[in-house]
mmCIF file of C-alpha atoms in Angstrom:
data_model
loop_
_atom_site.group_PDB
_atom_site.id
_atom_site.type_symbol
_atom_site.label_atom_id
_atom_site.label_comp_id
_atom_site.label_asym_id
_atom_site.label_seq_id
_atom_site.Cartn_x
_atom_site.Cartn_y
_atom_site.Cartn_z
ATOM 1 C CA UNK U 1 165.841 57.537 107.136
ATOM 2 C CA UNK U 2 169.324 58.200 105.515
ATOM 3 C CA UNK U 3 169.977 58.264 102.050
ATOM 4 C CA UNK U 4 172.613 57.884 100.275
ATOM 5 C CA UNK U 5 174.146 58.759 96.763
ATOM 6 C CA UNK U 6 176.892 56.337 94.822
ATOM 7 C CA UNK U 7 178.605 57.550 91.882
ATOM 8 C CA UNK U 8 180.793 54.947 90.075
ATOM 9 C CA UNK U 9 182.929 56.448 87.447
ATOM 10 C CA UNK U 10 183.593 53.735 85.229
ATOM 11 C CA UNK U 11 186.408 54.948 82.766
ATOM 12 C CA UNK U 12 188.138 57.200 85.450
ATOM 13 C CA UNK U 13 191.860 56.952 85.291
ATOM 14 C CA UNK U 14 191.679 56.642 81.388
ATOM 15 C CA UNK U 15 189.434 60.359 81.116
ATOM 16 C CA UNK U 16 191.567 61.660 84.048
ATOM 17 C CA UNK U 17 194.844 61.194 82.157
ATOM 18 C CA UNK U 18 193.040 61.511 78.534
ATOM 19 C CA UNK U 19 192.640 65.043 78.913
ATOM 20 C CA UNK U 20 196.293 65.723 79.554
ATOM 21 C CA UNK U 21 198.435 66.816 76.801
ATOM 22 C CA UNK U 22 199.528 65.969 74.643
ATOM 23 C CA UNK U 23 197.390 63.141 73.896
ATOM 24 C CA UNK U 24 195.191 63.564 70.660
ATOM 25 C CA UNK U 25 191.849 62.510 71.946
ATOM 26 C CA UNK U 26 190.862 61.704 68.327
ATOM 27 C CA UNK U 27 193.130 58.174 68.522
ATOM 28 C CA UNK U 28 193.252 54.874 70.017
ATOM 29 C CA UNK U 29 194.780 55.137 73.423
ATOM 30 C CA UNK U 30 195.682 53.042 76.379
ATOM 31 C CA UNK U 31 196.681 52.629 79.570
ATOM 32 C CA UNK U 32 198.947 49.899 80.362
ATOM 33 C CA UNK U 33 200.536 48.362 83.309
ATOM 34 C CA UNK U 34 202.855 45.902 84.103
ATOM 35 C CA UNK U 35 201.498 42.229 85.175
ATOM 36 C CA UNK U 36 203.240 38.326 84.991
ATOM 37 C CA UNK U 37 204.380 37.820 81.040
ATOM 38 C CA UNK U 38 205.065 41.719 80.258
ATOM 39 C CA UNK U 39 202.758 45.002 79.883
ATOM 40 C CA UNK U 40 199.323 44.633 79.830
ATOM 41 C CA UNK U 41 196.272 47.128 78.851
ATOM 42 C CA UNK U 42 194.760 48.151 82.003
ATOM 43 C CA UNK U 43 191.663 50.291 80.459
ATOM 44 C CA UNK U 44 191.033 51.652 76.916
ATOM 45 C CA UNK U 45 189.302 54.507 75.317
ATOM 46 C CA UNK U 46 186.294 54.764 73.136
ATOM 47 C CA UNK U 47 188.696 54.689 69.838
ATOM 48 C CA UNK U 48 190.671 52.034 70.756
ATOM 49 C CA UNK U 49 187.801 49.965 72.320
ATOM 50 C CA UNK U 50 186.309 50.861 68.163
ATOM 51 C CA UNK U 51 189.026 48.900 66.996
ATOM 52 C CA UNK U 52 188.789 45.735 68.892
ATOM 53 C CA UNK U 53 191.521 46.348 72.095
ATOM 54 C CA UNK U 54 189.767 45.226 75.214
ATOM 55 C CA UNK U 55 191.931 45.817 78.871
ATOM 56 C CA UNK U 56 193.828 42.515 79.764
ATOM 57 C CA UNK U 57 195.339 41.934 76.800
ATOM 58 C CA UNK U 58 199.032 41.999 76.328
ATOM 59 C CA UNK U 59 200.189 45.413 75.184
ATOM 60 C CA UNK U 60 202.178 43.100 72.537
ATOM 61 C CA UNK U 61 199.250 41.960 70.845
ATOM 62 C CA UNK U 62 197.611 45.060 70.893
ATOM 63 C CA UNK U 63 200.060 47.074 69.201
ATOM 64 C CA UNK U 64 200.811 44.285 66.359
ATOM 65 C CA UNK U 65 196.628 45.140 65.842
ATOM 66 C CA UNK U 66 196.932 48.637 66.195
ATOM 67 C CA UNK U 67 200.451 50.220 65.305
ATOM 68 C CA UNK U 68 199.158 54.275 66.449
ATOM 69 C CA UNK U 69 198.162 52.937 69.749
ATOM 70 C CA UNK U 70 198.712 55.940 72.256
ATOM 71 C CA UNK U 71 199.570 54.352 75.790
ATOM 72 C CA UNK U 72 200.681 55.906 78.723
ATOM 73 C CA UNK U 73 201.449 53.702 82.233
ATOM 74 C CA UNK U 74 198.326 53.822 84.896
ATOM 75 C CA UNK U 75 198.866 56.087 87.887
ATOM 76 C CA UNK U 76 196.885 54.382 90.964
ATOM 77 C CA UNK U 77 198.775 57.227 93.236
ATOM 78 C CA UNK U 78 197.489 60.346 91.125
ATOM 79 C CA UNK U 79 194.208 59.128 90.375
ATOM 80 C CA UNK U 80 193.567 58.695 93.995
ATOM 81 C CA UNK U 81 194.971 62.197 94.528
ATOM 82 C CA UNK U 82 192.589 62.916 91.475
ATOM 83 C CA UNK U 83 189.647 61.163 93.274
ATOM 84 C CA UNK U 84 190.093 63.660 96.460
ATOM 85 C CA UNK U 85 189.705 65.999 94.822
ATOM 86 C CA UNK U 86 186.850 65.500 92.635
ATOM 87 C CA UNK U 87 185.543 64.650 95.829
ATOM 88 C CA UNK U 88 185.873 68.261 97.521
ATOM 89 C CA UNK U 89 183.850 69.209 94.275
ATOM 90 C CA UNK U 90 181.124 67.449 95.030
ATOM 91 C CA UNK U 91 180.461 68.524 98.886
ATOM 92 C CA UNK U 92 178.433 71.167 96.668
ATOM 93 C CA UNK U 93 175.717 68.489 97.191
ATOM 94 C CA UNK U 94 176.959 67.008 100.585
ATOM 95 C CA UNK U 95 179.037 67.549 103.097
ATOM 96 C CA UNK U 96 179.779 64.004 103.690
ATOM 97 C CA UNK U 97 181.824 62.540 100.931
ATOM 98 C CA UNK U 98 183.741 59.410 100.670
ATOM 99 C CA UNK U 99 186.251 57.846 97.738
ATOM 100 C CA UNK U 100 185.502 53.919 97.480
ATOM 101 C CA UNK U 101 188.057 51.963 99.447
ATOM 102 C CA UNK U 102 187.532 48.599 97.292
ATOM 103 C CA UNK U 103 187.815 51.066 93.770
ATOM 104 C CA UNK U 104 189.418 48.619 91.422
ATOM 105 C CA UNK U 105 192.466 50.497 90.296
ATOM 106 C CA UNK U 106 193.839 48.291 88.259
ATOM 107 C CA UNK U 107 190.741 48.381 86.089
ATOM 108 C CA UNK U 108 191.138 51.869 86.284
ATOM 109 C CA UNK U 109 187.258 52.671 87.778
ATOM 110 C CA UNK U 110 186.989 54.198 91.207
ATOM 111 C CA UNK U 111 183.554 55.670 92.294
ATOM 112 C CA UNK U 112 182.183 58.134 95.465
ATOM 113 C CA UNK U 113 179.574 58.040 98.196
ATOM 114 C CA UNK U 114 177.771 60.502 99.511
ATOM 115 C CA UNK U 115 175.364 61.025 102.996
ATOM 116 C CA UNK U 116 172.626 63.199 100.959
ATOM 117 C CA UNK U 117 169.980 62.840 104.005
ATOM 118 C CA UNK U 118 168.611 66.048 103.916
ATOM 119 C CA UNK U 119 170.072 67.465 101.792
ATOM 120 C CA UNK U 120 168.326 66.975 98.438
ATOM 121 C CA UNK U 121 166.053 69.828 99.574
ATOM 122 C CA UNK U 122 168.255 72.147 97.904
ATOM 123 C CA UNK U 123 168.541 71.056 94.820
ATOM 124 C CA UNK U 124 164.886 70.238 94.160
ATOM 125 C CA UNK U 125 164.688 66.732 94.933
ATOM 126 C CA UNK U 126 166.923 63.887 94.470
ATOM 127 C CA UNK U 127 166.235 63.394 90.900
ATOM 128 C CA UNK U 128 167.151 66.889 90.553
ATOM 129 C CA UNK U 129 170.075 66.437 92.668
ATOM 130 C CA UNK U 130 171.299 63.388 91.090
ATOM 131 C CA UNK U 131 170.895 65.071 87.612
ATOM 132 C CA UNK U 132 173.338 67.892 88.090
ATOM 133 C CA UNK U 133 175.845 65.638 89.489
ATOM 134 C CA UNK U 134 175.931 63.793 86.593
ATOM 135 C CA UNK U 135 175.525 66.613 84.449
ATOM 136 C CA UNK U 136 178.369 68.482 86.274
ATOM 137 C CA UNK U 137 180.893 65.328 85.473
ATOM 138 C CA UNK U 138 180.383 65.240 82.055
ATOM 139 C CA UNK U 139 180.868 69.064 81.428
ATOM 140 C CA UNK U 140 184.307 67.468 83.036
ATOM 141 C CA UNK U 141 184.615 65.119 80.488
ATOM 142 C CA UNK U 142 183.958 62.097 82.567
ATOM 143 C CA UNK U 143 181.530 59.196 82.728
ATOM 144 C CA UNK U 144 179.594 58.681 85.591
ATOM 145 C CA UNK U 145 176.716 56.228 86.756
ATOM 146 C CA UNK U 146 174.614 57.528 90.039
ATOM 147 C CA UNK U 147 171.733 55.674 92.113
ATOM 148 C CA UNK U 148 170.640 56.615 95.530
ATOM 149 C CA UNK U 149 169.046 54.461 98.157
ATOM 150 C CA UNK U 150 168.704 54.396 101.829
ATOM 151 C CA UNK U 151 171.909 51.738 101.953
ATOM 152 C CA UNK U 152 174.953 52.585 101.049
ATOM 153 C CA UNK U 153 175.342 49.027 99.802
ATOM 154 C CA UNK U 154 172.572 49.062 97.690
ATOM 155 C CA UNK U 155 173.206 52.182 96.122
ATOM 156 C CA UNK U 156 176.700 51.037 95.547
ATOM 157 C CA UNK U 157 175.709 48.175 93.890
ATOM 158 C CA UNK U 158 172.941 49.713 91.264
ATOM 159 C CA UNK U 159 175.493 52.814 90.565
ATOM 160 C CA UNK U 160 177.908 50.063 89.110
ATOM 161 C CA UNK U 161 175.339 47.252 87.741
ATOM 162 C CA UNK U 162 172.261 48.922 87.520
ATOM 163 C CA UNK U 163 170.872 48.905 83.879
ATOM 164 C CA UNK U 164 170.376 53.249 83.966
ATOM 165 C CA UNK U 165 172.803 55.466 84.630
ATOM 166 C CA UNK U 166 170.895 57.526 87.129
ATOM 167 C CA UNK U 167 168.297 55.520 89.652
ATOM 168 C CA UNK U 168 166.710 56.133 92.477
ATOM 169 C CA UNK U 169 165.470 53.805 95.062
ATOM 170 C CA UNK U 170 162.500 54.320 97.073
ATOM 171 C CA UNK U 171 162.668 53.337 101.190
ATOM 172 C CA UNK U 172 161.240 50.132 101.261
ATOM 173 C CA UNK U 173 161.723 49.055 97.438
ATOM 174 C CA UNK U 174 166.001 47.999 98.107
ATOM 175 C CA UNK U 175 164.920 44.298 97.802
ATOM 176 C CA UNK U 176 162.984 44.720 94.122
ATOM 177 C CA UNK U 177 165.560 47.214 93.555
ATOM 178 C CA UNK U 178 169.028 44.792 93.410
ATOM 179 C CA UNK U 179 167.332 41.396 92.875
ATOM 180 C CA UNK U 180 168.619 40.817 89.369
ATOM 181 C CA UNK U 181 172.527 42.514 89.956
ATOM 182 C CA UNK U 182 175.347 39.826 89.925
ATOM 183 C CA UNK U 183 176.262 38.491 93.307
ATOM 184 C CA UNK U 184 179.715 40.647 92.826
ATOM 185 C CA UNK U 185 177.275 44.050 93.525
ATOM 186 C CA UNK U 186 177.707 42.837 96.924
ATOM 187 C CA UNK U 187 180.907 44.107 97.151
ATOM 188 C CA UNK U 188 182.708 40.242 97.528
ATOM 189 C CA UNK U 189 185.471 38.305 96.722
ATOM 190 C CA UNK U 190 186.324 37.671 92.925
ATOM 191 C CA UNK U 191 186.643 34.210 93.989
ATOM 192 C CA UNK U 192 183.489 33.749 96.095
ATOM 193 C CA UNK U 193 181.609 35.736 93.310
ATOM 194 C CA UNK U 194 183.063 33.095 91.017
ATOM 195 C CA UNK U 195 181.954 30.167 93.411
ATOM 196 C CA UNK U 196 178.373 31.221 93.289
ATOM 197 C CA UNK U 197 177.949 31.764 89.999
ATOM 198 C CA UNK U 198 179.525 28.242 89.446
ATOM 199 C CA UNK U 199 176.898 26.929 91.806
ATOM 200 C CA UNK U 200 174.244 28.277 90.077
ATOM 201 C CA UNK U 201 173.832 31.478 92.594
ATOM 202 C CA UNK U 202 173.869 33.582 89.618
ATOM 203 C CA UNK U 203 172.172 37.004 90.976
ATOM 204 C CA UNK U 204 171.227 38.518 94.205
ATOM 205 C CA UNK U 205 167.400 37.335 93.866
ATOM 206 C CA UNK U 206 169.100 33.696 94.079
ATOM 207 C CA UNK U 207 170.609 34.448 97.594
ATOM 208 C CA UNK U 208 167.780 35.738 99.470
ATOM 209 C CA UNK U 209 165.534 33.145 99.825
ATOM 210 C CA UNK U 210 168.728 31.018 101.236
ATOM 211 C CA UNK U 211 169.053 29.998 104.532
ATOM 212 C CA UNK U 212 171.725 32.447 106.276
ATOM 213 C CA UNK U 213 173.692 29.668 108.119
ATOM 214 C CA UNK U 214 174.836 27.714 105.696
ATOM 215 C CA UNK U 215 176.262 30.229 102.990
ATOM 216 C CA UNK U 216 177.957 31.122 106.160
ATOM 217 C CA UNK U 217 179.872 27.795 106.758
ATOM 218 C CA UNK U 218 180.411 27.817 102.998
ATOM 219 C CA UNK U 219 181.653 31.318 101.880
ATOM 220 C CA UNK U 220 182.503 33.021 105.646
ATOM 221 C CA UNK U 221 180.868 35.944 107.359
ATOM 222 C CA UNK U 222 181.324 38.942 105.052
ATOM 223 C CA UNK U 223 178.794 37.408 102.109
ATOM 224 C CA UNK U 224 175.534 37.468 104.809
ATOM 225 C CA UNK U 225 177.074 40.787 106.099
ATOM 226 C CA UNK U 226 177.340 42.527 102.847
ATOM 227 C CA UNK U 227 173.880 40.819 101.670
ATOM 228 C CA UNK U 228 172.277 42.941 104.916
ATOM 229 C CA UNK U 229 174.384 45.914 104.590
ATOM 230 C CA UNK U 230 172.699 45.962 100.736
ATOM 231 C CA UNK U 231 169.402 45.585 102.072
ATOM 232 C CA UNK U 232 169.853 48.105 104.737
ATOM 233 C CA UNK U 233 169.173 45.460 107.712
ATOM 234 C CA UNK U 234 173.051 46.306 109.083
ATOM 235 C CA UNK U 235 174.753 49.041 109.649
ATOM 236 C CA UNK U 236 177.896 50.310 107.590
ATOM 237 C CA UNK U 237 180.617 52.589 108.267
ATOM 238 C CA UNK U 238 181.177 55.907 106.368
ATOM 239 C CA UNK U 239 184.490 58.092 106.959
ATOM 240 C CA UNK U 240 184.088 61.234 104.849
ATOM 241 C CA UNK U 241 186.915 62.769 104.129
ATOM 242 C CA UNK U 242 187.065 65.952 106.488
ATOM 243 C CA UNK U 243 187.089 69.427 104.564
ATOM 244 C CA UNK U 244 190.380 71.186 104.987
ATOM 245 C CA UNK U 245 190.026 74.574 106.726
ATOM 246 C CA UNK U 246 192.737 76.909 106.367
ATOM 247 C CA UNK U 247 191.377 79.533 108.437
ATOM 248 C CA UNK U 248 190.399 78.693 112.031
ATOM 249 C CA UNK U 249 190.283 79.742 115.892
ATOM 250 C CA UNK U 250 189.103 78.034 119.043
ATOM 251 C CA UNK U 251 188.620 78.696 122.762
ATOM 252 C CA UNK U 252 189.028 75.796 125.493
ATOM 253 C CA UNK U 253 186.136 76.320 127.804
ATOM 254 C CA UNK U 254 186.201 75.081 131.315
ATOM 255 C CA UNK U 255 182.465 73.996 130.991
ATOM 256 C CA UNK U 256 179.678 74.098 128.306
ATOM 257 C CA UNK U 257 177.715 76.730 127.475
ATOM 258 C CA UNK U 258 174.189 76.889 126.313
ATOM 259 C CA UNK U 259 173.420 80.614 126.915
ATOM 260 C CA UNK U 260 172.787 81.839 123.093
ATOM 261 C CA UNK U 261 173.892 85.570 124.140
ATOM 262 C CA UNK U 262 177.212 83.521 125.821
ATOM 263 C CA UNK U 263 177.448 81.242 122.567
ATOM 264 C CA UNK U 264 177.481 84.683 119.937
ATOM 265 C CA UNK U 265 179.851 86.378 122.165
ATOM 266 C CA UNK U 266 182.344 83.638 122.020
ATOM 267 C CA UNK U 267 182.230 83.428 118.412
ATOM 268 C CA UNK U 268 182.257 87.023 117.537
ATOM 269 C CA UNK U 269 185.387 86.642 119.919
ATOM 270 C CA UNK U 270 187.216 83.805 117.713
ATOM 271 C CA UNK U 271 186.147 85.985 114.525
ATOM 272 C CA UNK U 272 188.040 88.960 115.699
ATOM 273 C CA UNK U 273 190.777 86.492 116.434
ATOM 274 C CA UNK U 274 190.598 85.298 112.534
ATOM 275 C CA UNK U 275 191.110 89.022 111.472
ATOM 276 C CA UNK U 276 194.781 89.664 111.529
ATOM 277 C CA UNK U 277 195.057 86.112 109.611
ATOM 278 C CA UNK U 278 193.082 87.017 106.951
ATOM 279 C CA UNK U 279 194.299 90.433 106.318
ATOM 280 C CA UNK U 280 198.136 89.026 106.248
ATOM 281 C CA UNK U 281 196.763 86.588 103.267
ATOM 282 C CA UNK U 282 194.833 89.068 101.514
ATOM 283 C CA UNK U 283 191.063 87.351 102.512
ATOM 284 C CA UNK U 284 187.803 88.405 102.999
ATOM 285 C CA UNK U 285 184.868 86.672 105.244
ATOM 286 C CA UNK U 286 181.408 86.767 105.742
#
C-alpha cells in the first residue's frame, strides 16, 4: 500500500521573506499585493496579526491602524523558486517530492507531497519520520502542518484542515479520518465549495452518503473525482521533481543485460569515465 506524506506550510511566503534583512522581526509586518481598488495585505505576521490586521484588507486601512507597519510586495516567482528548493531538502526522507500545483499564492501558503512508501523504515516509523520533518522546518523558522495517509488526497486535506499539526492515518481509517474537514479539503472550486456549503453540504461526512450521479449533473466531474481520489478509491498523479545530477555517464547498449558480473563491469566502466570530471572540479566519490 503507498503512503504518502503532505506538508502544508501555512505562513510560507511571509517566514520566507521575514527572515531577510533588514526586516526587524520584532514588528508588525506585511505582505501586500496589488488587487481591484489599490494594494491589499496578502498575509501577515504574528505581530501584526496581534494588532488586529487580517490579509484582504486594503493596505490603506491598515496603515491608518498601524502607522510602523513593515510591508514588502509578495513574490509568487521566488517563493516558488523557494519551494524547490525546500523541496530538495526534504528528499532526506523521500526521494519522491512534489511542490503543490493548486498552492494558493496569493494567500501566500504553498505546501509539499511526498511518496514515503517504504521509506519510513529509516527513520523509525512514520511518527518518527513525520516528527523530524516538522522539527527540521521550524529550526528553519517556518510553520508547518504534516499528516500521512495512503491517499495523497486525504493526506492533503488533513495537513491543511486537520485539527493537529502532525496526523497519521491508518490504511483503512481515510473515511473516519476526513469526515468532519470542509468540503474545500477536497481540493475544489471556491465557488463549488461555496455552493455546498450554501446547500447545507457543509463537511465531507455530508457528501458521502450522496448519490454519485447527481452531484455530478450539479457540480461536474472533478467533485466525485476528488471525493475518490481522498478516499483512495482513484488513482492520482504524482510528478516529483527529478533530482539534478551534475555528475553523470551512460553507455547505449545494443540489448539488455542481466548478467550481474556484465552489469558491475559496465558500471565500474562509466565510473572510470566520471574520473577525469571530477578531478577537473575538485570532487570526490564513493
Amino acid at each position: 500500500m503507498a503512503r504518502y506524506l503532505c506538508v502544508y506550510l501555512p505562513n510560507w511566503a511571509i517566514e520566507r521573506q521575514a527572515k531577510t534583512p533588514p526586516l526587524d522581526p520584532n514588528v508588525p509586518f506585511a505582505l501586500v499585493t496589488m488587487r481591484t481598488g489599490g494594494w491589499h495585505l496578502a498575509a501577515v505576521n504574528p505581530h501584526a496579526a496581534a494588532l488586529g490586521l487580517n490579509a484582504d484588507e486594503l493596505l490603506a486601512d491598515a496603515r491608518a491602524r498601524v502607522p510602523l507597519l513593515q510591508t514588502r510586495p509578495l513574490q509568487p516567482e521566488k517563493d516558488r523558486t523557494a519551494l524547490a528548493k525546500l523541496a530538495h531538502w526534504c528528499t532526506r526522507f523521500s526521494p519522491y517530492v512534489a511542490p503543490w500545483p493548486e498552492a494558493d499564492e496569493r494567500a501566500g501558503s504553498s505546501g509539499l507531497t511526498l511518496d514515503i512508501t517504504a521509506c519510513d523504515h529509516l527513520f523509525g516509523g512514520e511518527t518518527a519520520m513525520l516528527r523530524a520533518m516538522i522539527a527540521g522546518l521550524s529550526r528553519g523558522a517556518f510553520t508547518g502542518r504534516g499528516a500521512i495517509a495512503s491517499s495523497i488526497g486525504a493526506a492533503h486535506a488533513l495537513a491543511k484542515f486537520g485539527q493537529q499539526s502532525k496526523i497519521i492515518v491508518a490504511d483503512g481509517q481515510i473515511a473516519d479520518a476526513i469526515t468532519p474537514l470542509p468540503v474545500s479539503a477536497l481540493r475544489i472550486p471556491d465557488k463549488t465549495a461555496a455552493t455546498l456549503k450554501h446547500l447545507g453540504l457543509k463537511t465531507i461526512g455530508h457528501l458521502l452518503p450522496l448519490p454519485r450521479a447527481p452531484l455530478t449533473q450539479r457540480f461536474g466531474k472533478l467533485l466525485n473525482d476528488r471525493l475518490d481520489q481522498a478516499l483512495g478509491r482513484a488513482g492520482e498523479s504524482f510528478t516529483p521533481l527529478l533530482p539534478y545530477v551534475p555528475y553523470r555517464a551512460q553507455a547505449v547498449l545494443g540489448e539488455p543485460i542481466s548478467v550481474q558480473e556484465h552489469i558491475l563491469k559496465l558500471t565500474k566502466k562509466l565510473a572510470i569515465n566520471l574520473v577525469p570530471t571530477l578531478e577537473r572540479d575538485g570532487k570526490g566519490a564513493r
